Amino acid sequence: MVSSALPTTTAWTAVTDLATPENFLSLRTHQQGERIESRLETTAIDGLSAGEVVVRNRYAGVNYKDSLAILGRARIIETYPRTAGIELVGEVVRSDSDRFAPGQLVMAHGFRTGIAFDGGFAQFARVPAAHLMAVPQGLDALQAATIGVPGFTAAMALDRFIA
């Protein structure tokens, strides 16, 4: 039997569960004059863009647009500092919206997430309720995360084709 030295998903989850909305890690992108610089920072939820729902991020897609943004190769981010990540999947921790309850799995994609609003490259996100959708019954967080940009692109194409 071959054993693996790689950490399991369960072990990783246990480490990320130590974070709180008052003290967590995020990949923040800053503008320093003409230079764009991204770094891992300790953040508090109050330091992020406004929103009614606090989400513990479980998965965030890494898209071409995200790489351009955090490396400063394109001026995609509208205001700085910003947490990039144009899509995220996670569970609701707190909600001031009647649409979402603590423990519910949700996903965000679009609505300028990671561009004008802080995105998924963090342990937590504060998201406007209007930018979230419930993960469909029968899908877990990982399955929902695999839909991401390719899934939405295919769905939009089918919608236009059928219409």
PDB file of C-alpha atoms in Angstrom:
ATOM      1  CA  MET A   1       0.000   0.000   0.000  1.00  0.00           C
ATOM      2  CA  VAL A   2       1.323   3.430  -0.950  1.00  0.00           C
ATOM      3  CA  SER A   3       0.807   6.257   1.503  1.00  0.00           C
ATOM      4  CA  SER A   4       0.602   9.899   0.562  1.00  0.00           C
ATOM      5  CA  ALA A   5       2.277  12.782   2.372  1.00  0.00           C
ATOM      6  CA  LEU A   6      -0.315  15.169   0.958  1.00  0.00           C
ATOM      7  CA  PRO A   7      -2.775  16.667   3.444  1.00  0.00           C
ATOM      8  CA  THR A   8      -6.347  15.451   3.207  1.00  0.00           C
ATOM      9  CA  THR A   9      -9.327  17.714   2.656  1.00  0.00           C
ATOM     10  CA  THR A  10     -10.438  16.996   6.222  1.00  0.00           C
ATOM     11  CA  ALA A  11      -7.103  18.198   7.644  1.00  0.00           C
ATOM     12  CA  TRP A  12      -7.234  21.364   5.538  1.00  0.00           C
ATOM     13  CA  THR A  13     -10.778  22.092   6.642  1.00  0.00           C
ATOM     14  CA  ALA A  14      -9.732  21.757  10.287  1.00  0.00           C
ATOM     15  CA  VAL A  15      -7.017  24.388   9.771  1.00  0.00           C
ATOM     16  CA  THR A  16      -9.318  26.831   7.970  1.00  0.00           C
ATOM     17  CA  ASP A  17     -11.951  26.417  10.680  1.00  0.00           C
ATOM     18  CA  LEU A  18      -9.595  28.163  13.128  1.00  0.00           C
ATOM     19  CA  ALA A  19     -10.192  31.458  11.324  1.00  0.00           C
ATOM     20  CA  THR A  20     -12.940  33.815  12.488  1.00  0.00           C
ATOM     21  CA  PRO A  21     -14.613  36.736  10.699  1.00  0.00           C
ATOM     22  CA  GLU A  22     -12.588  39.012  12.982  1.00  0.00           C
ATOM     23  CA  ASN A  23      -9.209  37.429  12.128  1.00  0.00           C
ATOM     24  CA  PHE A  24      -8.653  35.602   8.839  1.00  0.00           C
ATOM     25  CA  LEU A  25      -6.322  35.485   5.842  1.00  0.00           C
ATOM     26  CA  SER A  26      -7.033  37.074   2.483  1.00  0.00           C
ATOM     27  CA  LEU A  27      -5.042  37.726  -0.664  1.00  0.00           C
ATOM     28  CA  ARG A  28      -5.299  41.530  -0.946  1.00  0.00           C
ATOM     29  CA  THR A  29      -4.264  43.465  -4.027  1.00  0.00           C
ATOM     30  CA  HIS A  30      -2.999  47.029  -3.579  1.00  0.00           C
ATOM     31  CA  GLN A  31      -2.015  49.801  -5.942  1.00  0.00           C
ATOM     32  CA  GLN A  32       1.258  51.533  -5.036  1.00  0.00           C
ATOM     33  CA  GLY A  33       1.591  54.367  -7.550  1.00  0.00           C
ATOM     34  CA  GLU A  34       1.742  52.610 -10.912  1.00  0.00           C
ATOM     35  CA  ARG A  35       2.604  49.245  -9.342  1.00  0.00           C
ATOM     36  CA  ILE A  36       0.083  46.555  -8.467  1.00  0.00           C
ATOM     37  CA  GLU A  37       1.073  44.356  -5.520  1.00  0.00           C
ATOM     38  CA  SER A  38      -0.750  41.382  -4.000  1.00  0.00           C
ATOM     39  CA  ARG A  39       0.018  39.867  -0.617  1.00  0.00           C
ATOM     40  CA  LEU A  40      -1.469  37.557   1.985  1.00  0.00           C
ATOM     41  CA  GLU A  41      -2.798  39.635   4.880  1.00  0.00           C
ATOM     42  CA  THR A  42      -4.633  39.145   8.138  1.00  0.00           C
ATOM     43  CA  THR A  43      -8.001  40.822   7.676  1.00  0.00           C
ATOM     44  CA  ALA A  44     -11.209  41.482   9.600  1.00  0.00           C
ATOM     45  CA  ILE A  45     -14.643  41.305   7.997  1.00  0.00           C
ATOM     46  CA  ASP A  46     -15.215  45.007   8.748  1.00  0.00           C
ATOM     47  CA  GLY A  47     -12.296  45.798   6.424  1.00  0.00           C
ATOM     48  CA  LEU A  48     -14.071  44.314   3.399  1.00  0.00           C
ATOM     49  CA  SER A  49     -16.658  45.757   1.037  1.00  0.00           C
ATOM     50  CA  ALA A  50     -20.251  46.048   2.266  1.00  0.00           C
ATOM     51  CA  GLY A  51     -22.738  43.202   2.218  1.00  0.00           C
ATOM     52  CA  GLU A  52     -25.517  41.622   4.241  1.00  0.00           C
ATOM     53  CA  VAL A  53     -24.127  38.068   4.291  1.00  0.00           C
ATOM     54  CA  VAL A  54     -20.860  36.799   5.804  1.00  0.00           C
ATOM     55  CA  VAL A  55     -19.653  33.618   4.087  1.00  0.00           C
ATOM     56  CA  ARG A  56     -16.934  31.199   5.195  1.00  0.00           C
ATOM     57  CA  ASN A  57     -15.311  30.468   1.852  1.00  0.00           C
ATOM     58  CA  ARG A  58     -14.729  26.805   1.082  1.00  0.00           C
ATOM     59  CA  TYR A  59     -13.689  27.042  -2.564  1.00  0.00           C
ATOM     60  CA  ALA A  60     -12.713  29.788  -4.979  1.00  0.00           C
ATOM     61  CA  GLY A  61     -12.017  29.292  -8.648  1.00  0.00           C
ATOM     62  CA  VAL A  62      -8.751  30.638 -10.043  1.00  0.00           C
ATOM     63  CA  ASN A  63      -9.582  32.199 -13.381  1.00  0.00           C
ATOM     64  CA  TYR A  64      -7.478  33.928 -16.005  1.00  0.00           C
ATOM     65  CA  LYS A  65      -9.086  37.233 -15.052  1.00  0.00           C
ATOM     66  CA  ASP A  66      -8.021  36.704 -11.413  1.00  0.00           C
ATOM     67  CA  SER A  67      -4.411  36.042 -12.390  1.00  0.00           C
ATOM     68  CA  LEU A  68      -4.318  39.193 -14.515  1.00  0.00           C
ATOM     69  CA  ALA A  69      -5.751  41.193 -11.607  1.00  0.00           C
ATOM     70  CA  ILE A  70      -3.451  39.995  -8.821  1.00  0.00           C
ATOM     71  CA  LEU A  71      -0.326  40.159 -10.974  1.00  0.00           C
ATOM     72  CA  GLY A  72      -1.169  43.651 -12.226  1.00  0.00           C
ATOM     73  CA  ARG A  73      -1.099  42.563 -15.870  1.00  0.00           C
ATOM     74  CA  ALA A  74      -4.437  44.239 -16.582  1.00  0.00           C
ATOM     75  CA  ARG A  75      -6.393  46.975 -14.819  1.00  0.00           C
ATOM     76  CA  ILE A  76      -9.354  44.789 -13.936  1.00  0.00           C
ATOM     77  CA  ILE A  77      -9.815  45.750 -10.282  1.00  0.00           C
ATOM     78  CA  GLU A  78     -11.803  48.978  -9.984  1.00  0.00           C
ATOM     79  CA  THR A  79     -10.710  50.210  -6.537  1.00  0.00           C
ATOM     80  CA  TYR A  80      -7.912  49.213  -4.160  1.00  0.00           C
ATOM     81  CA  PRO A  81      -7.265  47.470  -1.904  1.00  0.00           C
ATOM     82  CA  ARG A  82      -9.360  44.547  -3.097  1.00  0.00           C
ATOM     83  CA  THR A  83      -9.600  40.809  -2.454  1.00  0.00           C
ATOM     84  CA  ALA A  84      -9.695  39.205  -5.899  1.00  0.00           C
ATOM     85  CA  GLY A  85     -11.554  36.014  -6.803  1.00  0.00           C
ATOM     86  CA  ILE A  86     -14.508  36.332  -9.162  1.00  0.00           C
ATOM     87  CA  GLU A  87     -16.287  33.250  -7.825  1.00  0.00           C
ATOM     88  CA  LEU A  88     -16.663  31.579  -4.447  1.00  0.00           C
ATOM     89  CA  VAL A  89     -18.586  28.804  -2.735  1.00  0.00           C
ATOM     90  CA  GLY A  90     -19.064  28.650   1.015  1.00  0.00           C
ATOM     91  CA  GLU A  91     -21.409  28.507   3.949  1.00  0.00           C
ATOM     92  CA  VAL A  92     -23.299  31.384   5.505  1.00  0.00           C
ATOM     93  CA  VAL A  93     -21.963  32.399   8.927  1.00  0.00           C
ATOM     94  CA  ARG A  94     -24.129  35.502   9.499  1.00  0.00           C
ATOM     95  CA  SER A  95     -26.950  37.005   7.493  1.00  0.00           C
ATOM     96  CA  ASP A  96     -29.041  40.166   7.669  1.00  0.00           C
ATOM     97  CA  SER A  97     -31.053  38.864   4.702  1.00  0.00           C
ATOM     98  CA  ASP A  98     -34.149  36.697   4.999  1.00  0.00           C
ATOM     99  CA  ARG A  99     -32.990  34.830   1.861  1.00  0.00           C
ATOM    100  CA  PHE A 100     -30.015  33.142   3.563  1.00  0.00           C
ATOM    101  CA  ALA A 101     -29.549  31.407   6.917  1.00  0.00           C
ATOM    102  CA  PRO A 102     -26.411  30.386   8.829  1.00  0.00           C
ATOM    103  CA  GLY A 103     -25.106  27.017   7.644  1.00  0.00           C
ATOM    104  CA  GLN A 104     -26.619  27.358   4.154  1.00  0.00           C
ATOM    105  CA  LEU A 105     -24.320  26.680   1.184  1.00  0.00           C
ATOM    106  CA  VAL A 106     -24.125  29.598  -1.237  1.00  0.00           C
ATOM    107  CA  MET A 107     -22.155  30.668  -4.270  1.00  0.00           C
ATOM    108  CA  ALA A 108     -21.233  34.009  -5.804  1.00  0.00           C
ATOM    109  CA  HIS A 109     -20.302  34.547  -9.416  1.00  0.00           C
ATOM    110  CA  GLY A 110     -20.471  37.742 -11.417  1.00  0.00           C
ATOM    111  CA  PHE A 111     -21.853  41.040 -10.121  1.00  0.00           C
ATOM    112  CA  ARG A 112     -18.264  42.392 -10.270  1.00  0.00           C
ATOM    113  CA  THR A 113     -17.204  40.090  -7.419  1.00  0.00           C
ATOM    114  CA  GLY A 114     -13.435  40.411  -6.962  1.00  0.00           C
ATOM    115  CA  ILE A 115     -13.445  43.537  -9.129  1.00  0.00           C
ATOM    116  CA  ALA A 116     -15.644  46.144  -7.408  1.00  0.00           C
ATOM    117  CA  PHE A 117     -16.513  43.964  -4.386  1.00  0.00           C
ATOM    118  CA  ASP A 118     -14.157  41.774  -2.368  1.00  0.00           C
ATOM    119  CA  GLY A 119     -14.062  38.235  -3.704  1.00  0.00           C
ATOM    120  CA  GLY A 120     -13.221  34.661  -2.909  1.00  0.00           C
ATOM    121  CA  PHE A 121      -9.460  34.670  -2.284  1.00  0.00           C
ATOM    122  CA  ALA A 122      -9.990  34.817   1.480  1.00  0.00           C
ATOM    123  CA  GLN A 123     -11.196  32.617   4.294  1.00  0.00           C
ATOM    124  CA  PHE A 124     -14.305  34.814   4.657  1.00  0.00           C
ATOM    125  CA  ALA A 125     -16.230  37.203   2.417  1.00  0.00           C
ATOM    126  CA  ARG A 126     -18.939  39.770   3.080  1.00  0.00           C
ATOM    127  CA  VAL A 127     -21.302  39.668   0.128  1.00  0.00           C
ATOM    128  CA  PRO A 128     -24.431  41.607  -0.866  1.00  0.00           C
ATOM    129  CA  ALA A 129     -27.369  39.177  -0.638  1.00  0.00           C
ATOM    130  CA  ALA A 130     -28.389  40.086  -4.200  1.00  0.00           C
ATOM    131  CA  HIS A 131     -25.037  38.690  -5.439  1.00  0.00           C
ATOM    132  CA  LEU A 132     -25.500  35.255  -3.856  1.00  0.00           C
ATOM    133  CA  MET A 133     -27.406  32.180  -4.934  1.00  0.00           C
ATOM    134  CA  ALA A 134     -28.153  29.074  -2.915  1.00  0.00           C
ATOM    135  CA  VAL A 135     -26.234  25.969  -3.931  1.00  0.00           C
ATOM    136  CA  PRO A 136     -28.830  23.620  -5.473  1.00  0.00           C
ATOM    137  CA  GLN A 137     -29.992  20.684  -3.329  1.00  0.00           C
ATOM    138  CA  GLY A 138     -27.964  17.564  -4.030  1.00  0.00           C
ATOM    139  CA  LEU A 139     -24.685  19.404  -4.653  1.00  0.00           C
ATOM    140  CA  ASP A 140     -21.985  19.764  -2.035  1.00  0.00           C
ATOM    141  CA  ALA A 141     -19.590  22.728  -1.913  1.00  0.00           C
ATOM    142  CA  LEU A 142     -16.923  21.061  -4.057  1.00  0.00           C
ATOM    143  CA  GLN A 143     -19.413  20.006  -6.723  1.00  0.00           C
ATOM    144  CA  ALA A 144     -20.845  23.530  -6.834  1.00  0.00           C
ATOM    145  CA  ALA A 145     -17.350  24.992  -7.134  1.00  0.00           C
ATOM    146  CA  THR A 146     -16.613  22.896 -10.211  1.00  0.00           C
ATOM    147  CA  ILE A 147     -19.461  24.612 -12.052  1.00  0.00           C
ATOM    148  CA  GLY A 148     -17.770  28.020 -11.881  1.00  0.00           C
ATOM    149  CA  VAL A 149     -17.094  30.114 -14.952  1.00  0.00           C
ATOM    150  CA  PRO A 150     -17.178  27.203 -17.461  1.00  0.00           C
ATOM    151  CA  GLY A 151     -20.543  26.006 -16.159  1.00  0.00           C
ATOM    152  CA  PHE A 152     -22.092  29.452 -16.228  1.00  0.00           C
ATOM    153  CA  THR A 153     -20.713  30.070 -19.717  1.00  0.00           C
ATOM    154  CA  ALA A 154     -22.259  26.822 -20.982  1.00  0.00           C
ATOM    155  CA  ALA A 155     -25.588  27.601 -19.283  1.00  0.00           C
ATOM    156  CA  MET A 156     -25.723  31.082 -20.854  1.00  0.00           C
ATOM    157  CA  ALA A 157     -24.910  29.641 -24.280  1.00  0.00           C
ATOM    158  CA  LEU A 158     -27.671  27.034 -23.953  1.00  0.00           C
ATOM    159  CA  ASP A 159     -30.115  29.671 -22.753  1.00  0.00           C
ATOM    160  CA  ARG A 160     -29.401  31.808 -25.829  1.00  0.00           C
ATOM    161  CA  PHE A 161     -29.541  28.793 -28.129  1.00  0.00           C
ATOM    162  CA  ILE A 162     -32.930  27.681 -26.773  1.00  0.00           C
ATOM    163  CA  ALA A 163     -34.404  31.218 -26.758  1.00  0.00           C
TER     164      ALA A 163
END
